[in-house]
Short mmCIF file of C-alpha atoms and ligand atoms in Angstrom, two decimals:
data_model
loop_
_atom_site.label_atom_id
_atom_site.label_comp_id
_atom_site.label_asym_id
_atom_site.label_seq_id
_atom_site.Cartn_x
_atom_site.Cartn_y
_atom_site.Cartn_z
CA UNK D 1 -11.99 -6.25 1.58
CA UNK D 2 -9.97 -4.32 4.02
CA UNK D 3 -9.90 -4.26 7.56
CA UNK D 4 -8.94 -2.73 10.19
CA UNK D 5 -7.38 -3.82 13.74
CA UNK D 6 -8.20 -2.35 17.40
CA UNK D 7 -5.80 -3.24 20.02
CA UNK D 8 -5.59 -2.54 23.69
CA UNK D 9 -2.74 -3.62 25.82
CA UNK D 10 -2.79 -4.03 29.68
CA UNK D 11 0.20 -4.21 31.43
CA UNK D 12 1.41 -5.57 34.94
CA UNK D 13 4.30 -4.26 36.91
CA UNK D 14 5.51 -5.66 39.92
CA UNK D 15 6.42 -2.68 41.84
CA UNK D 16 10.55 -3.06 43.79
CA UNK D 17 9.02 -2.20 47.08
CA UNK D 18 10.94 -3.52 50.27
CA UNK D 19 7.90 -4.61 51.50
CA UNK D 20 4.55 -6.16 50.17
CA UNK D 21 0.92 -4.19 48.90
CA UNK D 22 -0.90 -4.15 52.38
CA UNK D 23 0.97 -5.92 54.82
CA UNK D 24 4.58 -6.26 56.04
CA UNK D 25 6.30 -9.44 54.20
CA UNK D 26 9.59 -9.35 52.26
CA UNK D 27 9.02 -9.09 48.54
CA UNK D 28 12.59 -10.45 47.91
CA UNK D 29 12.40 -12.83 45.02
CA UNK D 30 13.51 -16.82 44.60
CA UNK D 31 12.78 -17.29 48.72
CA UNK D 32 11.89 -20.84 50.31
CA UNK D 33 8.39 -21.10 48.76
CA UNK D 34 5.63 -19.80 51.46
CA UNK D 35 8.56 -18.30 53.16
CA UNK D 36 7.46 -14.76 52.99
CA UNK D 37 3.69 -14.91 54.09
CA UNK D 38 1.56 -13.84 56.91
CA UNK D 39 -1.96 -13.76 57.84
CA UNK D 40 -2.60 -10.33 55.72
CA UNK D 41 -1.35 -12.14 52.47
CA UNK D 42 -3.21 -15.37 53.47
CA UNK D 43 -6.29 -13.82 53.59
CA UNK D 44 -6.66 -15.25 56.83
CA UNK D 45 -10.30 -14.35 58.69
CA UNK D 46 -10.08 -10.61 60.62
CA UNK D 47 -7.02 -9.76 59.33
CA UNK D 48 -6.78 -6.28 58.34
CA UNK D 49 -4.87 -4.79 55.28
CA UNK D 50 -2.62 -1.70 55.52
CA UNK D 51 -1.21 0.23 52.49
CA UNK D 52 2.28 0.42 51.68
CA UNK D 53 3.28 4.54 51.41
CA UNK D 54 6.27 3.24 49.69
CA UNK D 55 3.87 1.38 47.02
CA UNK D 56 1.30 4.41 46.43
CA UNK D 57 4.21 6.50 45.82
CA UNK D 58 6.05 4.84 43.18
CA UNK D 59 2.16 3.93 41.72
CA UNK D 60 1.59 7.80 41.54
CA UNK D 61 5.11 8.44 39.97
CA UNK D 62 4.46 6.32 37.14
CA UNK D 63 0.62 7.94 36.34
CA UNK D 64 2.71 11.13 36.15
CA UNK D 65 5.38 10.31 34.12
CA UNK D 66 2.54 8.47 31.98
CA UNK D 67 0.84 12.10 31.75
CA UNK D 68 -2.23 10.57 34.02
CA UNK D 69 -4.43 13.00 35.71
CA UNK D 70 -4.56 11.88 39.71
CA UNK D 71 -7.78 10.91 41.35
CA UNK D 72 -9.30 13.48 43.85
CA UNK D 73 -10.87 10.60 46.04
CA UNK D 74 -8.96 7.27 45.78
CA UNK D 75 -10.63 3.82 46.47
CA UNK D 76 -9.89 0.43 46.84
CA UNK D 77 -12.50 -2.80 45.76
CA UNK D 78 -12.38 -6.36 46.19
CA UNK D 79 -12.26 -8.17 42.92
CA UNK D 80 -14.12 -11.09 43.75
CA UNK D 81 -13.09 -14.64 41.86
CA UNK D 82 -11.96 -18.07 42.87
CA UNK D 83 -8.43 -19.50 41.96
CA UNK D 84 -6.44 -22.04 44.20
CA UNK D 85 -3.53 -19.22 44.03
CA UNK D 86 -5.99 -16.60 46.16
CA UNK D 87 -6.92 -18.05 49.07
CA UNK D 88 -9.15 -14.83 50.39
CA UNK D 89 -11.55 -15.35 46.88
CA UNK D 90 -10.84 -11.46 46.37
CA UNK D 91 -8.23 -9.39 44.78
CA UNK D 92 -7.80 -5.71 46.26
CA UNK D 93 -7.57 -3.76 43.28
CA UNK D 94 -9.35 -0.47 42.25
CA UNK D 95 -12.81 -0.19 40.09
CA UNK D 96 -14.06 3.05 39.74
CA UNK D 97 -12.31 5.55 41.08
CA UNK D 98 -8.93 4.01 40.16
CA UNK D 99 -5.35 6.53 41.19
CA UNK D 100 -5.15 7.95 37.90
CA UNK D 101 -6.80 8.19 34.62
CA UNK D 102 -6.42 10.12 30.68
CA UNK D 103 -2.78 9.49 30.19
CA UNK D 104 -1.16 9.69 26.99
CA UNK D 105 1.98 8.09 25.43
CA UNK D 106 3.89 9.08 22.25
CA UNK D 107 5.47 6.37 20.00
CA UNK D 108 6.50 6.33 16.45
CA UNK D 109 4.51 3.88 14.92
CA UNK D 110 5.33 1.41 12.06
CA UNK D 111 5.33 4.25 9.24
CA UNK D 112 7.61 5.99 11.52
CA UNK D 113 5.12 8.82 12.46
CA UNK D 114 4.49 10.24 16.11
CA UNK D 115 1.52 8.47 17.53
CA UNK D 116 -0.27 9.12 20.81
CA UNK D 117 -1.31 6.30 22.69
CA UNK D 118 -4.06 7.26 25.36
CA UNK D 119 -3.80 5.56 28.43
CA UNK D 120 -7.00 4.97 30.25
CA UNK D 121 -6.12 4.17 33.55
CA UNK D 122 -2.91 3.02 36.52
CA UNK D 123 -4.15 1.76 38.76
CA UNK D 124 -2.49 0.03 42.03
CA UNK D 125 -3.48 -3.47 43.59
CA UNK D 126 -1.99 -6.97 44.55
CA UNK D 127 -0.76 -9.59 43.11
CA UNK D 128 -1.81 -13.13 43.44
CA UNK D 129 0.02 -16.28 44.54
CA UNK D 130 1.77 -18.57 42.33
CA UNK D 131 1.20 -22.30 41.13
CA UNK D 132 4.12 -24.61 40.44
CA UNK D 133 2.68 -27.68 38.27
CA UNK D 134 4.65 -30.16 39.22
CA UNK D 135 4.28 -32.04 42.59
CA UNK D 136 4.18 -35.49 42.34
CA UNK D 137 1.21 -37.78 40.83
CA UNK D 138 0.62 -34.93 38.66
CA UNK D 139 -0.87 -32.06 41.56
CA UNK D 140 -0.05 -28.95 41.86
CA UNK D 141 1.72 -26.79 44.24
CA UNK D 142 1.04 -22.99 45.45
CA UNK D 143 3.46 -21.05 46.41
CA UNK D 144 2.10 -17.68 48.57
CA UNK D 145 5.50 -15.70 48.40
CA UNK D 146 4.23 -13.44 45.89
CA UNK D 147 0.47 -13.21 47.12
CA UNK D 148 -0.17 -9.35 48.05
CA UNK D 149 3.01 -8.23 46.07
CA UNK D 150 1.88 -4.54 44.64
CA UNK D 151 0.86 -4.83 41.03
CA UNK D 152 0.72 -1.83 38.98
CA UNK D 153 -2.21 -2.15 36.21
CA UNK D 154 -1.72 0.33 32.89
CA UNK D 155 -4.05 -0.05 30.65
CA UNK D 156 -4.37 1.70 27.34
CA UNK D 157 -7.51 2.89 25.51
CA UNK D 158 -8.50 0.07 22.13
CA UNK D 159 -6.38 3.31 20.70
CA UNK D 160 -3.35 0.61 19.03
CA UNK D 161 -4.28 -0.18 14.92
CA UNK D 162 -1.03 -2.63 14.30
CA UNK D 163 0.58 -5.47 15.64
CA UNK D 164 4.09 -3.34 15.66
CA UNK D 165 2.98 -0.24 17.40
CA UNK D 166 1.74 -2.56 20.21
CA UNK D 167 5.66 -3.47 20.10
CA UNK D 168 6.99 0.09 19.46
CA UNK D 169 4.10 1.45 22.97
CA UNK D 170 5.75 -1.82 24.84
CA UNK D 171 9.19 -0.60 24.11
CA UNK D 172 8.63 2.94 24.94
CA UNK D 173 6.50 2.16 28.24
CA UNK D 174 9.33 -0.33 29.27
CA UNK D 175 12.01 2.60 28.76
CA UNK D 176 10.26 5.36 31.07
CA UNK D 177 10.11 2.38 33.70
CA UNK D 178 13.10 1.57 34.15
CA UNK D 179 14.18 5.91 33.97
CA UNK D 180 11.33 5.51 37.09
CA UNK D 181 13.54 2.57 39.04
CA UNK D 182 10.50 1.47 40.36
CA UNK D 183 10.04 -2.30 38.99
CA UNK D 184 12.99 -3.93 37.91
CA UNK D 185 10.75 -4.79 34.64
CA UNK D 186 12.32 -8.00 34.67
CA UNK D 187 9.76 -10.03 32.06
CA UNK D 188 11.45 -13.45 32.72
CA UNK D 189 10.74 -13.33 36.24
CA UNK D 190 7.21 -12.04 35.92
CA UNK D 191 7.52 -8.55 36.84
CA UNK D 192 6.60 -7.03 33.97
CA UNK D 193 3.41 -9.00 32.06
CA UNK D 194 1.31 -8.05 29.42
CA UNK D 195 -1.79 -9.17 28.20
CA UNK D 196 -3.58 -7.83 25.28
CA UNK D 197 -7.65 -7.19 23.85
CA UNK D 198 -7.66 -7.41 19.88
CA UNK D 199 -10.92 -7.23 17.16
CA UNK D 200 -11.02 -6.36 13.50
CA UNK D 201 -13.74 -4.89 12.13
CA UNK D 202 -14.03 -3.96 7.89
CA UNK D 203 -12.85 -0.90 7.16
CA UNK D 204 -14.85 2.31 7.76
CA UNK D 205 -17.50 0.41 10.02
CA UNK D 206 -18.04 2.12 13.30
CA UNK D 207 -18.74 -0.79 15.78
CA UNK D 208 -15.86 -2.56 17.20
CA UNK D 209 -15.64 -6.16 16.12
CA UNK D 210 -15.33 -9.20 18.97
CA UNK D 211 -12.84 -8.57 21.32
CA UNK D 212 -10.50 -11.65 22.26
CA UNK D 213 -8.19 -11.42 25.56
CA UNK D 214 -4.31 -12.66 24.54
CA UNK D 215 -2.50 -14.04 27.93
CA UNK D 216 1.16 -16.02 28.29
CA UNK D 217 3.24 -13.78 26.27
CA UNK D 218 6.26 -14.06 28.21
CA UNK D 219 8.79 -11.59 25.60
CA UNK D 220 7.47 -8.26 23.48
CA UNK D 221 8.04 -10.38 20.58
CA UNK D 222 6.22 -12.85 21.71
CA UNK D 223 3.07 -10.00 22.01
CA UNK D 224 3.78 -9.09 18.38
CA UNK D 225 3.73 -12.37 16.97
CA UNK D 226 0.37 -13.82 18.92
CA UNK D 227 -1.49 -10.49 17.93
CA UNK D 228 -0.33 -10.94 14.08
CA UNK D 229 -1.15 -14.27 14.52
CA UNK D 230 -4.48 -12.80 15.93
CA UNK D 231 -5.27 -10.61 13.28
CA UNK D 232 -5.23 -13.71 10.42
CA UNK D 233 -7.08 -16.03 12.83
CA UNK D 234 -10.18 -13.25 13.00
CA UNK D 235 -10.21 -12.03 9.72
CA UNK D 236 -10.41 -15.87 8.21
CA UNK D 237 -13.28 -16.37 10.66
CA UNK D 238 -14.73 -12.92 9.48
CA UNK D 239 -14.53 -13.51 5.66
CA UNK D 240 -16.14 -17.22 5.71
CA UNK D 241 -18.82 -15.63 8.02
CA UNK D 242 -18.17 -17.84 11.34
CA UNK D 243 -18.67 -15.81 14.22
CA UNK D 244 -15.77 -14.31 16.35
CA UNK D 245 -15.98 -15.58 20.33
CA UNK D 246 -15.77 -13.56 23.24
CA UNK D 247 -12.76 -15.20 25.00
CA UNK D 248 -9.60 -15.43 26.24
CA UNK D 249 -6.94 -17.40 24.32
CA UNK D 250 -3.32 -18.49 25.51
CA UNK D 251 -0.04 -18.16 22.97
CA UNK D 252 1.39 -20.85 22.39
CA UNK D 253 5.22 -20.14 21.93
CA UNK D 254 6.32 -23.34 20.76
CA UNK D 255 3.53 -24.10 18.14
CA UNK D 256 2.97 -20.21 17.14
CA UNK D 257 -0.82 -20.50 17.52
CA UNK D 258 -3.59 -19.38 20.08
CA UNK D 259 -5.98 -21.87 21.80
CA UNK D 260 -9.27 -20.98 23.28
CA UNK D 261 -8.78 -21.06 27.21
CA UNK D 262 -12.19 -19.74 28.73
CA UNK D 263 -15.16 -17.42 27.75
CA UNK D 264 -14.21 -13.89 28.64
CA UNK D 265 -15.47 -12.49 32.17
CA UNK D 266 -16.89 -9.06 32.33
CA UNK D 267 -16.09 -6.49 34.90
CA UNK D 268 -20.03 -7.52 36.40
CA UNK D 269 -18.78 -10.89 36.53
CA UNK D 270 -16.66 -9.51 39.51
CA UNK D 271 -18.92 -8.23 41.76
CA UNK D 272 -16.67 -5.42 42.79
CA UNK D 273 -17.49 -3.86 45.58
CA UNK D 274 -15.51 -1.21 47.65
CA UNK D 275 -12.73 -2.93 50.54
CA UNK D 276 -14.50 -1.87 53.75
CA UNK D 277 -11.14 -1.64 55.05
CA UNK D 278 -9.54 0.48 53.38
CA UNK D 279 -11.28 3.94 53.66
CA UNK D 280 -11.34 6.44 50.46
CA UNK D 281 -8.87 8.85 51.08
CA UNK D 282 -7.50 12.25 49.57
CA UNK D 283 -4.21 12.91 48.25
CA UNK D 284 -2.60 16.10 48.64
CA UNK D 285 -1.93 18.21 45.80
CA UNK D 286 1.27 19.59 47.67
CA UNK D 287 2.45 15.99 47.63
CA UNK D 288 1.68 15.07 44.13
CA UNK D 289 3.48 18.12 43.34
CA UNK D 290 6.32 16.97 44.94
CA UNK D 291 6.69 13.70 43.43
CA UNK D 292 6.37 15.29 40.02
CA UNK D 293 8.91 17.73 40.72
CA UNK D 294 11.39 14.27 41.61
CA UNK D 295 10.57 12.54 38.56
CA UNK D 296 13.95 12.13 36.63
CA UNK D 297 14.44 13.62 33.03
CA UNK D 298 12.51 10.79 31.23
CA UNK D 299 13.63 9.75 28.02
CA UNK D 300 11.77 12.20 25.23
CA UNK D 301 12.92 14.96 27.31
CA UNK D 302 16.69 13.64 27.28
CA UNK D 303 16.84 12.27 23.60
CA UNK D 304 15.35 16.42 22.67
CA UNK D 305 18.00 17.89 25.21
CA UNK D 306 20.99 15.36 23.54
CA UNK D 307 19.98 16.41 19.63
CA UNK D 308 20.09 20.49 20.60
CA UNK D 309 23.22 20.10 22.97
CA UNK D 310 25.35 18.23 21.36
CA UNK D 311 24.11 18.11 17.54
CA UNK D 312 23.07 14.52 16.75
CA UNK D 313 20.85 12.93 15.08
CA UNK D 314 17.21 12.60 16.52
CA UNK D 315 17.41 8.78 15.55
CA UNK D 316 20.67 8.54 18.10
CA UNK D 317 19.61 10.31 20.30
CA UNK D 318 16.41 7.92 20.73
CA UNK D 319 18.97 4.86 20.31
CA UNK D 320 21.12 6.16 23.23
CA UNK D 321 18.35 7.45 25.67
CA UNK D 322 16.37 4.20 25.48
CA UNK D 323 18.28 2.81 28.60
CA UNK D 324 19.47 5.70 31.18
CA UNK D 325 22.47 4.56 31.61
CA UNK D 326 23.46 4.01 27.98
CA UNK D 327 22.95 8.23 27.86
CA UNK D 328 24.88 8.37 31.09
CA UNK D 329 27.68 7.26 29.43
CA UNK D 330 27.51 9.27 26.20
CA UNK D 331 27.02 11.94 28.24
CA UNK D 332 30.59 11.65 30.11
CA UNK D 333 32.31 10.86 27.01
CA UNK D 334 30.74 14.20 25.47
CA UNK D 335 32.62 15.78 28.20
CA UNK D 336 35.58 14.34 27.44
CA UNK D 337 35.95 14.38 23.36
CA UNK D 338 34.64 17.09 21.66
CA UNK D 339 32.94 15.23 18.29
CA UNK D 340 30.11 13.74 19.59
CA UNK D 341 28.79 12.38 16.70
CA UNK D 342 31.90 10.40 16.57
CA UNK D 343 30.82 8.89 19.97
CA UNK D 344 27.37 8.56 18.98
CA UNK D 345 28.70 6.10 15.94
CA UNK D 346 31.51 4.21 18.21
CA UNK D 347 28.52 3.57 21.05
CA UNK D 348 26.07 2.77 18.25
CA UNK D 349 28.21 0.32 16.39
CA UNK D 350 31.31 -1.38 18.24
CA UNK D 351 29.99 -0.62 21.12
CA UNK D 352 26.15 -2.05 21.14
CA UNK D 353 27.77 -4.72 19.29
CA UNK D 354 30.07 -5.99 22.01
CA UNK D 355 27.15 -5.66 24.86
CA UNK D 356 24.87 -7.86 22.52
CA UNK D 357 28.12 -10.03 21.97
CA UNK D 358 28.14 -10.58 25.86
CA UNK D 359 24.75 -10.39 26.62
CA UNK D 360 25.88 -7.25 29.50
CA UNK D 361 24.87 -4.19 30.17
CA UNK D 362 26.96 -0.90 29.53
CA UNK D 363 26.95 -0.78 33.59
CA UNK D 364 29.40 -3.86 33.35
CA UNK D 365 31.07 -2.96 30.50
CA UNK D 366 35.03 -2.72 31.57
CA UNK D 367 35.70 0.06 29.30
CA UNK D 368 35.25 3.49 30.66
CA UNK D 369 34.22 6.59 28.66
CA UNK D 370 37.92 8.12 29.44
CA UNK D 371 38.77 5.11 28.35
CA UNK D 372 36.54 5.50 24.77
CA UNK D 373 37.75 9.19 24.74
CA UNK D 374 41.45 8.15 24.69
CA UNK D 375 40.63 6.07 21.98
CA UNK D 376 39.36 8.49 19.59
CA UNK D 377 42.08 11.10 20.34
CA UNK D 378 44.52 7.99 19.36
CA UNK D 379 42.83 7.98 15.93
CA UNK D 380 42.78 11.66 15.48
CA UNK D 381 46.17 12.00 16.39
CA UNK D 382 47.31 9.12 14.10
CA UNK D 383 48.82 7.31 16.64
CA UNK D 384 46.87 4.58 15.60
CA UNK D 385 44.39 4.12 12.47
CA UNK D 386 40.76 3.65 12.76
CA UNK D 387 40.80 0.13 11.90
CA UNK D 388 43.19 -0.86 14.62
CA UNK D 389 41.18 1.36 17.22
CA UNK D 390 38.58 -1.06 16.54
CA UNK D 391 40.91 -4.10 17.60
CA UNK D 392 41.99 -2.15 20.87
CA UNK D 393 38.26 -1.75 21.62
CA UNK D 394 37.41 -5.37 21.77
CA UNK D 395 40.75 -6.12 23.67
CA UNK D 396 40.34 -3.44 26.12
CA UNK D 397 36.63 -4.92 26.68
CA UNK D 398 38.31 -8.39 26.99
CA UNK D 399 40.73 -7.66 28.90
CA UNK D 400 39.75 -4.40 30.89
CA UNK D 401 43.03 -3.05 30.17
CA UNK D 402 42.70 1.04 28.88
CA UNK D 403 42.72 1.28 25.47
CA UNK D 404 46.04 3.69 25.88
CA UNK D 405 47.67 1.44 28.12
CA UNK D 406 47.02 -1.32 25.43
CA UNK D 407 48.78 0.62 22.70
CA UNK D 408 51.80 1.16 24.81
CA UNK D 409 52.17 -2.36 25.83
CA UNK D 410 51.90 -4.07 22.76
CA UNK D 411 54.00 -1.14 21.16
CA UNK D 412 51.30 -1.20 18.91
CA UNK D 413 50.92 2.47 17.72
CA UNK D 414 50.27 3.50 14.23
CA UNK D 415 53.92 4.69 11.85
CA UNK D 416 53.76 7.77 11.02
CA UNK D 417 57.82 8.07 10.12
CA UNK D 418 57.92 9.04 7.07
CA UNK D 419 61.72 7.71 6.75
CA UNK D 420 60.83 4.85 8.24
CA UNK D 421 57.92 4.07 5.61
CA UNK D 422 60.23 5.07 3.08
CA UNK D 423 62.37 2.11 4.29
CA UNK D 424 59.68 0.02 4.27
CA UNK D 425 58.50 0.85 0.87
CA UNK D 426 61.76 0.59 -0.63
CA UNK D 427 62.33 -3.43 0.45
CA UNK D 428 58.86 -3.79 -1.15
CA UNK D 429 58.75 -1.71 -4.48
CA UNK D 430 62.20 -4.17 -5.07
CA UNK D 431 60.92 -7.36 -4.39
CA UNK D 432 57.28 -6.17 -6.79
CA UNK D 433 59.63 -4.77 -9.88
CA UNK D 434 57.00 -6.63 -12.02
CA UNK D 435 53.88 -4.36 -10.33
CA UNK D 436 56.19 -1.31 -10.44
CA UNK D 437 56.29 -1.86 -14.11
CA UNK D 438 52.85 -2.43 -15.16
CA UNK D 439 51.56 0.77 -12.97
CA UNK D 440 54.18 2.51 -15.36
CA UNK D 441 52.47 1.43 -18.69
CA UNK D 442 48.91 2.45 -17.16
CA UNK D 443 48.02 0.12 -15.15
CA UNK D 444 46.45 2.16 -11.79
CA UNK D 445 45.07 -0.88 -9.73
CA UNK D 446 48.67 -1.67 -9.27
CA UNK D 447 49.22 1.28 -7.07
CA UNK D 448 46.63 -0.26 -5.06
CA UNK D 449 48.27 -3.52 -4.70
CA UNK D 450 51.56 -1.98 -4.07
CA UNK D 451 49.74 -0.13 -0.91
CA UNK D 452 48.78 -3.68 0.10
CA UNK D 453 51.65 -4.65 0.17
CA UNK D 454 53.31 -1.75 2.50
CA UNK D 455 50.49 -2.23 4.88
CA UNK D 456 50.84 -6.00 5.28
CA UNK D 457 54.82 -5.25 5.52
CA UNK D 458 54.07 -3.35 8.26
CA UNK D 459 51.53 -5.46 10.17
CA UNK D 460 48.91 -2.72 9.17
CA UNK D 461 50.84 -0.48 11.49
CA UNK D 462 51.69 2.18 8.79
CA UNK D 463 49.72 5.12 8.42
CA UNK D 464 47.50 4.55 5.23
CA UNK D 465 47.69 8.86 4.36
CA UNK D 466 51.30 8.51 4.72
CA UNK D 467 52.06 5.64 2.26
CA UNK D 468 49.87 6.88 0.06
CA UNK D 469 51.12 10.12 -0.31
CA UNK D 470 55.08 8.60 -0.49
CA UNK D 471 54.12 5.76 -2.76
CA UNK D 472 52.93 8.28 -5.40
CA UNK D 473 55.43 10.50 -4.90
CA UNK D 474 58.39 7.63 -5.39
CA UNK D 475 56.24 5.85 -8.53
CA UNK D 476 56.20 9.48 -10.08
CA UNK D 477 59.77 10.16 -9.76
ZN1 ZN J 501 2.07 -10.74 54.40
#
């Protein structure tokens, strides 16, 4: 038996505002606990909730990068549930007539074809406070810093059939994010969560199996493993006939399992109802306009521009414009070498390798792209060979020295002299006689040897071409 999977992901953003959802507190992370509060974020009795321009406007520029149609009439509801960590027993978030809704993202899925994701809704509210479990005698402490911080809901239609295009839709979203610079999507400090509904249901049936909530999946990988986990879990239950239950489970990182955590709520469970003070209001098309004529090139648009500009591939050109500034920087060195496909491998090997090495960005990278430009024209101009650029890479990295400057220094440029090889090669073919001889009865892997030997003479410093070219020349003689 077959079966199918039906995923949905919802994810939270914190949104880099100066200030918090609806009042005026400091969202600046890692304060004094309780440091940043006031009555607004307290919930306290008649006080009165005010919404951040700054917050709307970074909400609405992520609906229309996500291709989200905006609400005519916006409203806000109270989302009404108890938790020691919400002191005011609501939530303001939006219901019904959420800011946007039908948005769409593209992905390749897992047999590497183009996918479209619908996204249902983004929607704007506030985040909750935070408990800390561990105060002494085993209580618990609640920390209010991050109570009313603007949360950015985007939720996706049950429209994801694999464990890895969850991944591949988590990887994209995270990319146009951080094009937006509105969150620092920052997943270890909680700004960017992600929880996700999964069923199966046998192949070709129509109704949707039982959905299961998946919370506490602090990495992407960590949302890939618990839903393949997932998957297994429900189809056992499904082929020895045991029902499915309506719940929500947490992942367990350490163990790799899931474990039943409550019965699912439904949106009744709620009882939504709209904030009485915050009044419906209209947005002006002139000013959605605006926005989406200031959202940057996001990074489809860039990776299409960077294959027809600059002729390469459409699989580095998807590589490089996943982070902005990793296309930034091919971009100057495109303006500075002409073979960008040459850059393209450089960035996509040494390069990634080295910022993976170090764990940095390419923002703190000390190499420049003049830097990698003067590089490559070293290699193309043989003053050094391609395997020593390498070397002068990682040193110029190390050391933040320029890769030219380097080569000067250590008087470390490539010989090209032919008289001077010739000089070289004569000391050696002496002192190998015996090789000389056998590559004279036929034997051709001696020529190789003899090479060897010229390079390692030379500290690798000669110019492979060259050598070659005089070795066979001398052996044919
Ligand atoms: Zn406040």
């Amino acid at each position: 038996m077959s079966y199918e999977t039906v995923i949905g992901l919802e994810v939270h953003l914190q949104l880099k505002t100066a200030t918090k959802a609806f009042c005026g507190c400091s969202t600046t992370f890692g304060r004094k606990p309780n440091s940043q509060t006031c009555p607004v974020c307290l919930g306290f009795p008649g006080s009165m909730p005010v919404l951040n321009e700054e917050a709307f406007l970074f909400a609405v520029k992520v609906a229309l990068a996500l291709n989200c149609k905006i609400q005519d009439l916006i409203k806000f509801d109270r989302k009404n549930y108890y938790y020691p960590d919400l002191p005011k027993n609501f939530q303001i978030s939006q219901y019904d007539m959420p800011l946007s809704y039908s948005g769409f993202l593209d992905i390749f899925g897992r047999d590497n074809t183009k996918k479209r994701i619908e996204i249902k809704r983004v929607h704007l509210e506030e985040d909750a406070g935070k408990l800390i479990h561990q105060g002494c005698d085993n209580s618990s402490l609640v920390d209010f810093n991050r109570s009313g911080m603007p949360l950015l809901e985007i939720v996706t239609e049950p429209d994801i059939d694999s464990p890895q295009d969850a991944y591949a839709y988590l990887i994209k979203l995270k990319s146009i994010l951080e094009y937006l610079k509105v969150s620092d999507c920052d997943m270890e400090k909680g700004s960017l969560r992600c929880d996700a509904n999964i069923s199966v249901r046998k192949s070709g049936e129509r109704n949707l199996g039982t959905k299961v909530e998946l919370k506490n999946m602090n990495t992407f990988k960590g949302v890939r493993v618990a839903l393949e986990y997932e998957v297994k879990r429900q189809i056992s239950l499904v082929e020895s006939k045991e029902n499915v239950a309506q719940e929500t489970r947490l992942w367990d990182a350490q163990k790799e399992v899931t474990i039943s955590m409550r019965s699912k709520e439904e949106a009744e469970d709620y009882r939504y109802f709209p904030e009485p003070d915050l009044v419906p209001f209209v947005v002006d098309k002139s000013v959605i306009e605006k926005i989406r004529q200031s959202l940057p090139e996001l990074p489809e648009a860039k990776s299409l521009r960077l294959v027809k500009e600059f002729g390469i591939s459409e699989y580095d050109a998807g590589v490089l414009t996943s982070q902005q500034e990793l296309a930034d920087y091919f971009e100057a060195c495109a303006k500075l070498y002409p073979d960008r496909k040459v850059i393209a491998n450089w960035m996509m090997g040494d390069i990634m390798s080295q910022l993976n090495l170090r764990n940095i960005s390419i923002n703190e990278l000390r190499l420049f792209p003049d830097g990698l430009a003067g590089l490559l024209k070293m290699v193309d101009t043989g003053i050094i060979s391609g395997k020593m650029a390498k070397s002068v890479l990682a040193e110029a990295i190390e050391t933040g020295f320029g890769p030219e400057e380097l080569v000067k220094k250590k008087a470390l440029s490539q010989i090209s002299d032919a008289a001077k090889i010739e000089e070289i090669m004569k000391v050696v073919l002496e002192r190998e006689a015996k090789t000389v001889k056998d590559y004279k009865l036929g034997k051709k892997t001696a020529f190789t040897f003899l090479v060897g030997q010229i390079m390692k003479e030379t500290k690798g410093r000669a110019n492979p071409a060259i050598v070659n070219e005089l070795l066979k020349k001398r052996l044919e003689q």
